Coordinates of C-alpha atoms in Angstrom, one line a residue:
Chain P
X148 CA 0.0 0.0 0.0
X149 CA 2.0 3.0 -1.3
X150 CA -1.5 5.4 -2.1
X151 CA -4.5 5.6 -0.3
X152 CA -7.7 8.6 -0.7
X153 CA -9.8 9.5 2.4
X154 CA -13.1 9.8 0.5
X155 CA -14.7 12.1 3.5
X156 CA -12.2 13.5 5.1
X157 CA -14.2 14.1 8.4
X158 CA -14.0 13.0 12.1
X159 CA -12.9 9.5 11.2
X160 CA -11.2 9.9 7.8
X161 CA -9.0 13.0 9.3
X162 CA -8.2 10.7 12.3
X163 CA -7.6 7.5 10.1
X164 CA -5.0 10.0 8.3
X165 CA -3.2 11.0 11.5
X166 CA -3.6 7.7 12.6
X167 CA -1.4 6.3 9.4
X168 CA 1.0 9.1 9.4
X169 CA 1.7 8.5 13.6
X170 CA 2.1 4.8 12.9
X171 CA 5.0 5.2 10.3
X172 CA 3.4 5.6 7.0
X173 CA 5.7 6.8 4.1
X174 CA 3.2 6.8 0.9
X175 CA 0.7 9.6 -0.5
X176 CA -2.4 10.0 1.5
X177 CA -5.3 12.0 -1.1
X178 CA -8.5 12.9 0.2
X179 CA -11.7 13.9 -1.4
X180 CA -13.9 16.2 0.2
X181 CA -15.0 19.6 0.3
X182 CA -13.2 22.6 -0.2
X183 CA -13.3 23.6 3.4
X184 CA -12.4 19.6 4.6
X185 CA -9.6 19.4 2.2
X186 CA -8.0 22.7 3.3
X187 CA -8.5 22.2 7.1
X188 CA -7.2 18.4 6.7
X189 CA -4.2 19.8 4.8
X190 CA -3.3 22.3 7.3
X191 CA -3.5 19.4 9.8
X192 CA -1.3 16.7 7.9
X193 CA -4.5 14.3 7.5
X194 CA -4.0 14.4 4.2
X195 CA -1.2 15.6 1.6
X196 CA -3.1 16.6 -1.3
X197 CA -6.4 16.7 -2.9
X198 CA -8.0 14.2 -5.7
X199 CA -10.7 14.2 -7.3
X200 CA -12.9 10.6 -6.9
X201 CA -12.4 9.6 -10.4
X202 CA -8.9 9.9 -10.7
X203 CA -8.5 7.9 -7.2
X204 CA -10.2 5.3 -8.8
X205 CA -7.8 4.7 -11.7
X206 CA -4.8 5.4 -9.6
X207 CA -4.8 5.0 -6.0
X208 CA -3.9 1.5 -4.0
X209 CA -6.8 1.9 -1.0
X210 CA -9.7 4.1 -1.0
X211 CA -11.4 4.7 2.1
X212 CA -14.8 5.9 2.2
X213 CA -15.9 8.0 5.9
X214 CA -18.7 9.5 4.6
X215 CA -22.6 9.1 5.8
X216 CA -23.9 5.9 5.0
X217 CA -25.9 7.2 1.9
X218 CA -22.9 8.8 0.4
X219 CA -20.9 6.0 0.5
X220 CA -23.7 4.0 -1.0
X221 CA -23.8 6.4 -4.1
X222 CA -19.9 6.7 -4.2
X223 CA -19.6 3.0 -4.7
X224 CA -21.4 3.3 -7.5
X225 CA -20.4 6.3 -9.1
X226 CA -16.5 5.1 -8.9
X227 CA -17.3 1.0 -9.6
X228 CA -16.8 2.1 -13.7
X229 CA -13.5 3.6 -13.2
X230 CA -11.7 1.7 -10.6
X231 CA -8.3 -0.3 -11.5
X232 CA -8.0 -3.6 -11.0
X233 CA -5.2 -3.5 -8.5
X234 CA -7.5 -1.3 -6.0
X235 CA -9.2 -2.1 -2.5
X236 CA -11.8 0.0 -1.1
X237 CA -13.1 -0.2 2.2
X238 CA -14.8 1.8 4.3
X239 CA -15.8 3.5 7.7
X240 CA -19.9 2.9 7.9
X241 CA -22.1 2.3 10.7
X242 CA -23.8 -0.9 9.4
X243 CA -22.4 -2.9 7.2
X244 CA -25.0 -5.0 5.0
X245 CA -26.4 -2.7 3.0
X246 CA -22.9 -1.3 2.1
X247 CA -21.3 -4.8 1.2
X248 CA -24.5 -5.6 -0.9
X249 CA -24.1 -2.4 -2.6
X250 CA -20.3 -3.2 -3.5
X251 CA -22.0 -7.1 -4.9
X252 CA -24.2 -4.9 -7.3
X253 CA -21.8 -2.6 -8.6
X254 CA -19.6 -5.7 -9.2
X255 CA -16.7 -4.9 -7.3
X256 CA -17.0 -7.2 -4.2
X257 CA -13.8 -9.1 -4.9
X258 CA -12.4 -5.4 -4.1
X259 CA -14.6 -4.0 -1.2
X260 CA -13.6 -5.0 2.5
X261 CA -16.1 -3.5 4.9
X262 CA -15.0 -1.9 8.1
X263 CA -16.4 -0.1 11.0
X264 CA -14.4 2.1 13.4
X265 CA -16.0 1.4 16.8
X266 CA -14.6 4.7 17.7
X267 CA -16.1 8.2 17.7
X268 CA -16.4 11.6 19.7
X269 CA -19.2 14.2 20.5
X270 CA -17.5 17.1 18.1
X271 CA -17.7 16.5 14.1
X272 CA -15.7 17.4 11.5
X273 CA -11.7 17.1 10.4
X274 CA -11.3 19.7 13.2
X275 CA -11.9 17.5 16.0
X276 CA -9.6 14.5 14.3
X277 CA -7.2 12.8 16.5
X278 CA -4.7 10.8 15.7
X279 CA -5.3 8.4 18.5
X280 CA -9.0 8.3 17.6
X281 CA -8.6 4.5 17.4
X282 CA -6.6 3.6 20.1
X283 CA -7.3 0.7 22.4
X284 CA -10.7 0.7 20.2
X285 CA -12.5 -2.1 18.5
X286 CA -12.3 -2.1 14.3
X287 CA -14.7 -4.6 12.7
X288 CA -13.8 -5.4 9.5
X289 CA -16.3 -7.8 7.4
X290 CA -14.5 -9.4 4.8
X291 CA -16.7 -11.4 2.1
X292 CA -14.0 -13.2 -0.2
X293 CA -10.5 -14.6 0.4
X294 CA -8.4 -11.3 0.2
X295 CA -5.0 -10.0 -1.2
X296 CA -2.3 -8.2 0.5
X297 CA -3.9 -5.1 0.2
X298 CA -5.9 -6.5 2.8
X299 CA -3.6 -7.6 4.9
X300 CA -1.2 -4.6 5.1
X301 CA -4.7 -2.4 5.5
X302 CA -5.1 -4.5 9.0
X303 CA -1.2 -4.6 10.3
X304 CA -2.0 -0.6 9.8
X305 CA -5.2 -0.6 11.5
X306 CA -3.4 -2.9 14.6
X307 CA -0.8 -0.2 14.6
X308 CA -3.2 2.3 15.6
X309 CA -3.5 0.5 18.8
X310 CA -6.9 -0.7 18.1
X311 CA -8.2 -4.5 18.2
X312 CA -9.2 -5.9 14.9
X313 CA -12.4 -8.5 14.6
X314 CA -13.3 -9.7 11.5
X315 CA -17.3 -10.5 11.9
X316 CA -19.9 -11.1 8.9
X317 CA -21.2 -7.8 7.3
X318 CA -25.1 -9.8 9.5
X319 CA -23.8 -10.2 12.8
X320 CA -22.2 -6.7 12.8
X321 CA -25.3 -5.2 11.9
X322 CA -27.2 -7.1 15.1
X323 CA -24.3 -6.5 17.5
X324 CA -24.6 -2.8 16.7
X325 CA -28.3 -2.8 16.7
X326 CA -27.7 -3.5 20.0
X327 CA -24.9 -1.8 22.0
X328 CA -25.0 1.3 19.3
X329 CA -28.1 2.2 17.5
X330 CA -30.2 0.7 20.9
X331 CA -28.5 3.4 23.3
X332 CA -28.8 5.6 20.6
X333 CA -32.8 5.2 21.1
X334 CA -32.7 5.0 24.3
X335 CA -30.8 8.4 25.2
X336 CA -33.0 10.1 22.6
X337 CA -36.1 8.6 24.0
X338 CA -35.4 9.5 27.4
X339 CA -34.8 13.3 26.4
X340 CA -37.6 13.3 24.5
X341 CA -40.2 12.5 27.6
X342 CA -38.4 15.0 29.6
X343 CA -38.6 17.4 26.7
X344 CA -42.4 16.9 26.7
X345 CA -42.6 17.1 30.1
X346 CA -44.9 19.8 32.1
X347 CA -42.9 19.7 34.8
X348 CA -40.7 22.9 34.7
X349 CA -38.4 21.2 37.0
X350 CA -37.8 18.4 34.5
X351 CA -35.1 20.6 32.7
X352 CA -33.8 21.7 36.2
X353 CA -33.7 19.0 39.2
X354 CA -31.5 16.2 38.3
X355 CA -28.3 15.1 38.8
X356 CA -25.2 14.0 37.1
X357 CA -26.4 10.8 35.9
X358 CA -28.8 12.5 33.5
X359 CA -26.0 14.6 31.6
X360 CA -24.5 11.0 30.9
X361 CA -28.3 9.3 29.7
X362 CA -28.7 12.2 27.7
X363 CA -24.9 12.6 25.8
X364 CA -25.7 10.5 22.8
X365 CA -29.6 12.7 22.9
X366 CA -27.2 15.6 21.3
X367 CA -26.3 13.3 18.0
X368 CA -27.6 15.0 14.8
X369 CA -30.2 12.8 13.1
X370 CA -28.4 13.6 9.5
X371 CA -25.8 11.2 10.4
X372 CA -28.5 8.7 12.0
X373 CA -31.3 8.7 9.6
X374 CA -29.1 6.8 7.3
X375 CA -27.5 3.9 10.0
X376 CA -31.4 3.3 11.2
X377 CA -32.9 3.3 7.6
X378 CA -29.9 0.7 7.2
X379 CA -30.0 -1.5 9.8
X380 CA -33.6 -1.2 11.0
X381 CA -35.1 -5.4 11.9
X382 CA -32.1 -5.4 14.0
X383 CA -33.0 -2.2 15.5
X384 CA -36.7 -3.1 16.0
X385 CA -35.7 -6.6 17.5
X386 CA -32.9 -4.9 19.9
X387 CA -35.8 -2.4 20.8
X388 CA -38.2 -5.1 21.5
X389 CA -36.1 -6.6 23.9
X390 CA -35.3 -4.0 25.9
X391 CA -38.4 -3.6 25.9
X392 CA -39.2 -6.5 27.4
X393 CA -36.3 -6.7 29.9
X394 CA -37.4 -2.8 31.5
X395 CA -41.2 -4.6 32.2
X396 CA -39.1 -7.4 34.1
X397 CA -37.5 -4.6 36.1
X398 CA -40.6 -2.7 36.3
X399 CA -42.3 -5.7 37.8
X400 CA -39.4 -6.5 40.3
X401 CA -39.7 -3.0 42.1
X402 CA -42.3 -5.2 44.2
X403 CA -39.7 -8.2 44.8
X404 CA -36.6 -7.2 45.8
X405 CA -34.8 -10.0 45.7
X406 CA -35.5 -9.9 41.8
X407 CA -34.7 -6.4 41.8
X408 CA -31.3 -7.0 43.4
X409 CA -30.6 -9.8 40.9
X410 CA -31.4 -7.4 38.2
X411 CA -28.9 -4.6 39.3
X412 CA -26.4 -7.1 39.9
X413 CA -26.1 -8.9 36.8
X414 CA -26.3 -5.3 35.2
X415 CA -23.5 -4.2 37.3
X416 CA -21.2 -7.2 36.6
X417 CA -22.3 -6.5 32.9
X418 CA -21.2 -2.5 33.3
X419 CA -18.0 -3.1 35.1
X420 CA -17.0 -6.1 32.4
X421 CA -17.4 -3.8 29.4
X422 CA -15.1 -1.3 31.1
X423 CA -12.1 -3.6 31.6
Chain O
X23 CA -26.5 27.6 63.6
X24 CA -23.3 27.0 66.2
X25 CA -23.2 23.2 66.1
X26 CA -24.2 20.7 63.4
X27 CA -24.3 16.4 63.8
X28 CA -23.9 14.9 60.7
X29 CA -25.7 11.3 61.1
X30 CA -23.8 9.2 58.7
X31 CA -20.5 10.3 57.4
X32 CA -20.7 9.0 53.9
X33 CA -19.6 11.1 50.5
X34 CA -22.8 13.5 51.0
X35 CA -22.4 13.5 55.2
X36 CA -18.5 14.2 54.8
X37 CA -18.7 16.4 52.0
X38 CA -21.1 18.6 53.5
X39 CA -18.5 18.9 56.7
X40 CA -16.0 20.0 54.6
X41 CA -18.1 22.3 52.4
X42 CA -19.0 23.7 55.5
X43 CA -16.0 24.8 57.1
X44 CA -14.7 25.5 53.2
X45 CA -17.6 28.5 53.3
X46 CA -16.4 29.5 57.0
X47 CA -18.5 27.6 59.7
X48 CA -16.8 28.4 63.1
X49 CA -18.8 25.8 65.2
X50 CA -18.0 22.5 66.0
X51 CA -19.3 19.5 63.8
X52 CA -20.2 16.4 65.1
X53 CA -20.4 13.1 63.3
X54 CA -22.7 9.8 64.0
X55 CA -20.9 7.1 61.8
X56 CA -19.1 3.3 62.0
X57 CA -15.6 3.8 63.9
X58 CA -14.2 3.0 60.5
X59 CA -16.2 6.4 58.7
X60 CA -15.5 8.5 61.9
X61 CA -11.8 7.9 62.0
X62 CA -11.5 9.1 58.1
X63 CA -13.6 12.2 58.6
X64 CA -11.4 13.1 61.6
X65 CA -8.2 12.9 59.7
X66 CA -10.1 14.8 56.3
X67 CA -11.6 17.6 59.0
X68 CA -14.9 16.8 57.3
X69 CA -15.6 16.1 61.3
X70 CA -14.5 17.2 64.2
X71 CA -15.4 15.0 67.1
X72 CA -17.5 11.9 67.0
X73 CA -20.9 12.1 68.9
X74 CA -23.8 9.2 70.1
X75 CA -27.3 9.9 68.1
X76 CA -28.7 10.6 71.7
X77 CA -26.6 13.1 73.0
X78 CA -26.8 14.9 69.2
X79 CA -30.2 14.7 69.9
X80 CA -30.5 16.4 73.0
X81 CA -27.8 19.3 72.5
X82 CA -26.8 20.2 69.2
X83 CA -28.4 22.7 66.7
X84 CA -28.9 20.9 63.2
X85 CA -29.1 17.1 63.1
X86 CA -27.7 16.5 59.3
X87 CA -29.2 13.1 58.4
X88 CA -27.2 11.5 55.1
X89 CA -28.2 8.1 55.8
X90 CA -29.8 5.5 53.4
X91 CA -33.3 6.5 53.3
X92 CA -34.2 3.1 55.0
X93 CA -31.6 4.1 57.8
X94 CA -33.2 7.7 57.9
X95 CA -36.4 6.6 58.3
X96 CA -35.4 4.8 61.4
X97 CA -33.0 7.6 62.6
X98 CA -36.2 9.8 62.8
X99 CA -38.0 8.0 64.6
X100 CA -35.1 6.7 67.4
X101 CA -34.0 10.1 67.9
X102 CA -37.8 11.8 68.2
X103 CA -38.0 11.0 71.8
X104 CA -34.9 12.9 72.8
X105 CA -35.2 15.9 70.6
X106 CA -34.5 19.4 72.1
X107 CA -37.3 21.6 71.2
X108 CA -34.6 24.4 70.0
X109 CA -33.3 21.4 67.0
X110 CA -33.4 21.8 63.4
X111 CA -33.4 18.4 61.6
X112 CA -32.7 17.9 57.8
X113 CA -31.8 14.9 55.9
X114 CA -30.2 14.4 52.2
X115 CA -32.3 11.3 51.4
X116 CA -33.5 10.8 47.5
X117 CA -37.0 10.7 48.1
X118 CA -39.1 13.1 50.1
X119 CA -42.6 12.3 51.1
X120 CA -42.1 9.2 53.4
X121 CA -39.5 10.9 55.6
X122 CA -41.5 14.1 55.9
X123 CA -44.5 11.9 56.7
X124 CA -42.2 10.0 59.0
X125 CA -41.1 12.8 60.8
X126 CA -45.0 14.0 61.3
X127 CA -45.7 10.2 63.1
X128 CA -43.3 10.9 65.1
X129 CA -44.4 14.6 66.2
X130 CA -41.3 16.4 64.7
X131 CA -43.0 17.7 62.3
X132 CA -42.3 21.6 63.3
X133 CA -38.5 20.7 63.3
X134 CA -37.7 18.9 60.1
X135 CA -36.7 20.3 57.1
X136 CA -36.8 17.7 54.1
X137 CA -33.7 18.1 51.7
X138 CA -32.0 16.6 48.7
X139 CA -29.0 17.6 46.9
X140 CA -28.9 16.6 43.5
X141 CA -25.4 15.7 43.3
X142 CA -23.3 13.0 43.7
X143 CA -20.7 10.5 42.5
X144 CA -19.9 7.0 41.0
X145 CA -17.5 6.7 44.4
X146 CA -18.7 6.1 47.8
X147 CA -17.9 6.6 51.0
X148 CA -16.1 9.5 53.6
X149 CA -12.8 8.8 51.6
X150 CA -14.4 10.3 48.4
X151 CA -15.5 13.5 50.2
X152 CA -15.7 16.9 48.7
X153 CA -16.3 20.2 49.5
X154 CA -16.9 20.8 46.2
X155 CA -19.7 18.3 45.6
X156 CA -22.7 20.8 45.9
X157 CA -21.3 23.5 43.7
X158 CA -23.2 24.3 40.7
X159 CA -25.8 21.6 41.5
X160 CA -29.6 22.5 42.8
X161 CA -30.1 21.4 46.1
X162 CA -33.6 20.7 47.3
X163 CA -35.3 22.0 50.4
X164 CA -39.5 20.5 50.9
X165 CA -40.6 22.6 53.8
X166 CA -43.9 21.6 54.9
X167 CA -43.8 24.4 57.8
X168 CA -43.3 28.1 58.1
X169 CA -39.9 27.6 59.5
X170 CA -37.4 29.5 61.9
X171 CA -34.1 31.3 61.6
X172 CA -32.3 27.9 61.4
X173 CA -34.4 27.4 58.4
X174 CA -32.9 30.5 56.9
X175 CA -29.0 29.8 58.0
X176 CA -28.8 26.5 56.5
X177 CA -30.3 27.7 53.6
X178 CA -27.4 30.4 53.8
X179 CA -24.6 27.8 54.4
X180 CA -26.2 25.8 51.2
X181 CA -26.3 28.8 49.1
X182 CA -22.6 29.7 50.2
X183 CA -21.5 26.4 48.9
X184 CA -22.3 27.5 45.5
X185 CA -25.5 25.1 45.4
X186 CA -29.1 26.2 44.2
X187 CA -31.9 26.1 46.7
X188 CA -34.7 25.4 44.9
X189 CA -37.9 25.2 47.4
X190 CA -40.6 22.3 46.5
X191 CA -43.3 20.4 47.7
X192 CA -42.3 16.6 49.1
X193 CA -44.6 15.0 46.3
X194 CA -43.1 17.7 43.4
X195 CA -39.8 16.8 44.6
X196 CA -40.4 13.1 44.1
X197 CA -42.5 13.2 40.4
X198 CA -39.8 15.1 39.8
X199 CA -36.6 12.8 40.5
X200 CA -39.0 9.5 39.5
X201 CA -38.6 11.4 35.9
X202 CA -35.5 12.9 36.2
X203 CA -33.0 10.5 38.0
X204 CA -34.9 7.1 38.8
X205 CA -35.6 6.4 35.3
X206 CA -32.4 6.9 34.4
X207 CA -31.3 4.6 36.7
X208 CA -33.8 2.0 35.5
X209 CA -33.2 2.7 31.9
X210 CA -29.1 1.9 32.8
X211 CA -29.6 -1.3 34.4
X212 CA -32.3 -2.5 31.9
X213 CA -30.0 -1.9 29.2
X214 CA -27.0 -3.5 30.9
X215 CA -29.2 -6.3 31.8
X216 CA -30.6 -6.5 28.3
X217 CA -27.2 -7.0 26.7
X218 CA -25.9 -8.9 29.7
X219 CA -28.2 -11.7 28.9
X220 CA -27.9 -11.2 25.2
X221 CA -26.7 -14.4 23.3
X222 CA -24.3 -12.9 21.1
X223 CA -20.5 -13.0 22.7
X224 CA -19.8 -9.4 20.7
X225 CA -22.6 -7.6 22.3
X226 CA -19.8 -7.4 25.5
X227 CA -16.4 -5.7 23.1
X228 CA -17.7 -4.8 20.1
X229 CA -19.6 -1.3 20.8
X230 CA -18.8 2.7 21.1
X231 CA -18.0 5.2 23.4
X232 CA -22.0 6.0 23.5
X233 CA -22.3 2.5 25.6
X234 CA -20.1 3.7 28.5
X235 CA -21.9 6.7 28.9
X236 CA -25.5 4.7 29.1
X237 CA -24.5 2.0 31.7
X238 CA -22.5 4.3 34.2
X239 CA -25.6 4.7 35.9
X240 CA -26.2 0.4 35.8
X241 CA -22.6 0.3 38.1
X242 CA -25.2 1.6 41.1
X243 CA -24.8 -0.5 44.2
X244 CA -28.8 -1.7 44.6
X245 CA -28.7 -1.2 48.4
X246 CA -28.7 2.4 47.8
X247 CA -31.7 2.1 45.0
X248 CA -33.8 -0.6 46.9
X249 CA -34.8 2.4 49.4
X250 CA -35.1 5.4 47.0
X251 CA -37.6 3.1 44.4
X252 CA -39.1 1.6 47.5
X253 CA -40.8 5.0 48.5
X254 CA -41.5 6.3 45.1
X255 CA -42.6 3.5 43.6
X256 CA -46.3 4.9 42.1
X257 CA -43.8 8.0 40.4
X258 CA -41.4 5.9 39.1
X259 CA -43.7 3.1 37.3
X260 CA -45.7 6.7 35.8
X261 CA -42.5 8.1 34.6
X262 CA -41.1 4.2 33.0
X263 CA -44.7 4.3 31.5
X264 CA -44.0 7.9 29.7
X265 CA -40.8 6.3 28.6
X266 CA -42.2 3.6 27.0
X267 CA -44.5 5.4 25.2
X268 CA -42.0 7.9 23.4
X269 CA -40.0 4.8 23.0
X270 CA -42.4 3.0 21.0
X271 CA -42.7 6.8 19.4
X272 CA -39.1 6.8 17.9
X273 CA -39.8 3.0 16.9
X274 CA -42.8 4.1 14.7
X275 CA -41.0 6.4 13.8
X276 CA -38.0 4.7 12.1
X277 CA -39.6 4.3 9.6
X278 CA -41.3 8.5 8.9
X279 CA -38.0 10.2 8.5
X280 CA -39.9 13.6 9.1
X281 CA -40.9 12.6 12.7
X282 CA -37.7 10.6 13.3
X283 CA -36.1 14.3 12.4
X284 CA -38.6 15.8 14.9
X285 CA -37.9 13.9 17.7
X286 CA -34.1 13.5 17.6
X287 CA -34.1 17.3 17.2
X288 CA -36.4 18.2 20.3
X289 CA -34.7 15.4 22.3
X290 CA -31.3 17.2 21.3
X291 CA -32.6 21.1 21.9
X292 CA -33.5 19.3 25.5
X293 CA -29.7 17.5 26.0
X294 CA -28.1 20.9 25.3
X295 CA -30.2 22.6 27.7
X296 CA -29.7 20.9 30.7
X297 CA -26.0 21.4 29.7
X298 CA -26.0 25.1 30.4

């Protein structure tokens, strides 16, 4: 891998350029993006120069595509007619099915590895990229053929990062994020949302730090999220049903305590595990 | 206000010792705690001698209750007998309306002062004392009588901290909190619980930062909880009901992207206002 164009260069694309040029990197890294992106990311050392989409395609070794879901959807198949043989494109999307699917019908799946970044930040924007954005951080990738080298050198640079590579299929990486992503995201939104509508006055005013935390991922813009749900949405609905279901089992226990203290332990052990 | 007994020397007791003597109390303050709590808030000065419930009862000025509300409830009543008529009492407990009502069997009605700071920490105990804890937070007062000049010095002392007294009625106070911090509390560990028991072996490494944020509440010891949900259990089943409702909201509305917009927008104007 001696090329490679951030298509996007954002939050994570800005990062994933930091990221490569921290970890020892020698090659060209192009990006494609908007004006503004390309002269902030520049300025920054995210990128090294600009490119337009076509010309990555016919030229560049990796392209990696941070955009919203939809726009990488319609990039895919805007640069399937030009792109060289030798190329690999992956990718930085929140779900991964409709992505991969979308790489089968432009009829470059031998070429497409799918990835998501389990790594992000309240702040947008090539501004807030960080270089050690994917530190000590998950990366799924979901590979759907055999690979080529490309591949591999993409992951040694992705384990140089510092972050923890799992290779998953593009179906249970959609489920597993229904669940611990695109469920809290629901959740957080849902619970500001009743206090929002609430007549209380003091609803906006008596509470204590553990409602600024239940209400971080509230402040997410939905441009970013219409796109994951619309993507990824039976998972969501079966991730929302049993939550569902498991907040009527707690509701009931607040008359049995021994339930109830069952309930907050095994959520406790679950809380402390995830943070180890 | 020359002498104060703190009755349980825990993070809210001990912090309110230090705060105390941070904002320039020249009395003498008195804790009721294990050996093991007194000793530490003797060595932090959150304390300054150690006292028996009885003898705080009969001579000191402010009885500061910052017990579990099960071991308030029972403080209340054991110390009634021996109260000096002169005595203010107050209490940090989470819920209001079965203390004040406890203090009325016991026919101290006159002399309590119901209160609740709405701050706090994931850390427990004397050790993680702070004077700073009640800055910048609301703190609670539910008189239910017209008060006396003690009334109006502790209020002074609170206010000096940096806290906001904000005056409300014992049941306002506890529709409130059922919305505002039991729910969220119920949501955390029904969404730990719901992923704890989830099949899938990712659903514990691969997620985002947005999961961290959502189950910090679910660490809660349930010792604490089993006494707070205990005597507000009518409020917090109304408030998991509203919940549920606006959750099944956003779920219809995955799939109207104008209402989906809606919502994530009002729940987002709410997140960043509770954040200034």
């Amino acid at each position: 891998m001696e090329t490679i164009a951030i298509v996007g260069v954002g939050l994570i694309g800005g990062s994933f350029g930091l990221a490569l040029r921290r970890a020892g990197f020698k090659g060209k890294i192009f990006g494609v993006s908007s004006p503004a992106s390309i002269q902030a990311a520049l300025v920054m050392g995210a990128i090294d120069a600009p490119i337009s989409l076509r010309e990555a395609a016919q030229t560049v070794d990796v392209l990696y595509l941070s955009q919203p879901i939809n726009q990488i959807l319609e990039t895919i198949t805007v640069l399937a007619p030009d792109l060289h043989p030798g190329a690999l494109i992956t990718d930085a999307g929140s779900t991964k099915q409709v992505i991969v699917k979308r790489a089968e019908e432009a009829g470059i799946a031998e070429q497409f590895l799918g990835g998501h970044p389990m790594a992000g930040k309240e702040k947008r924007g090539v501004q807030a990229a960080d270089a050690e954005l994917f530190a000590g951080r998950p990366y799924v990738l979901t590979p759907t053929t055999s690979g080529t080298t490309l591949h591999e050198e993409l992951k040694s640079w992705i384990t140089a990062f510092g972050a923890q590579v799992v290779t998953m299929s593009p179906e249970n990486h959609d489920s597993t994020v229904a669940s611990t992503s695109h469920l809290p995201q629901l959740i957080s939104t849902a619970l500001a949302l009743t206090l929002a509508d609430d007549p209380n006055p003091f609803a906006s005013n008596i509470f204590g730090p553990g409602l600024i935390d239940m209400t971080r991922l509230a402040l997410s813009s939905p441009d970013v999220w219409m796109s994951v749900l619309d993507t990824n949405r039976p998972a969501v609905r079966r991730a929302l049903t049993r939550f569902v279901e498991y907040l009527g089992k707690v509701e009931i226990a607040l008359d049995k305590h021994s339930d109830l203290e069952q309930y907050f332990s095994s959520a406790s052990e679950y809380a402390s595990r995830i943070r180890k």
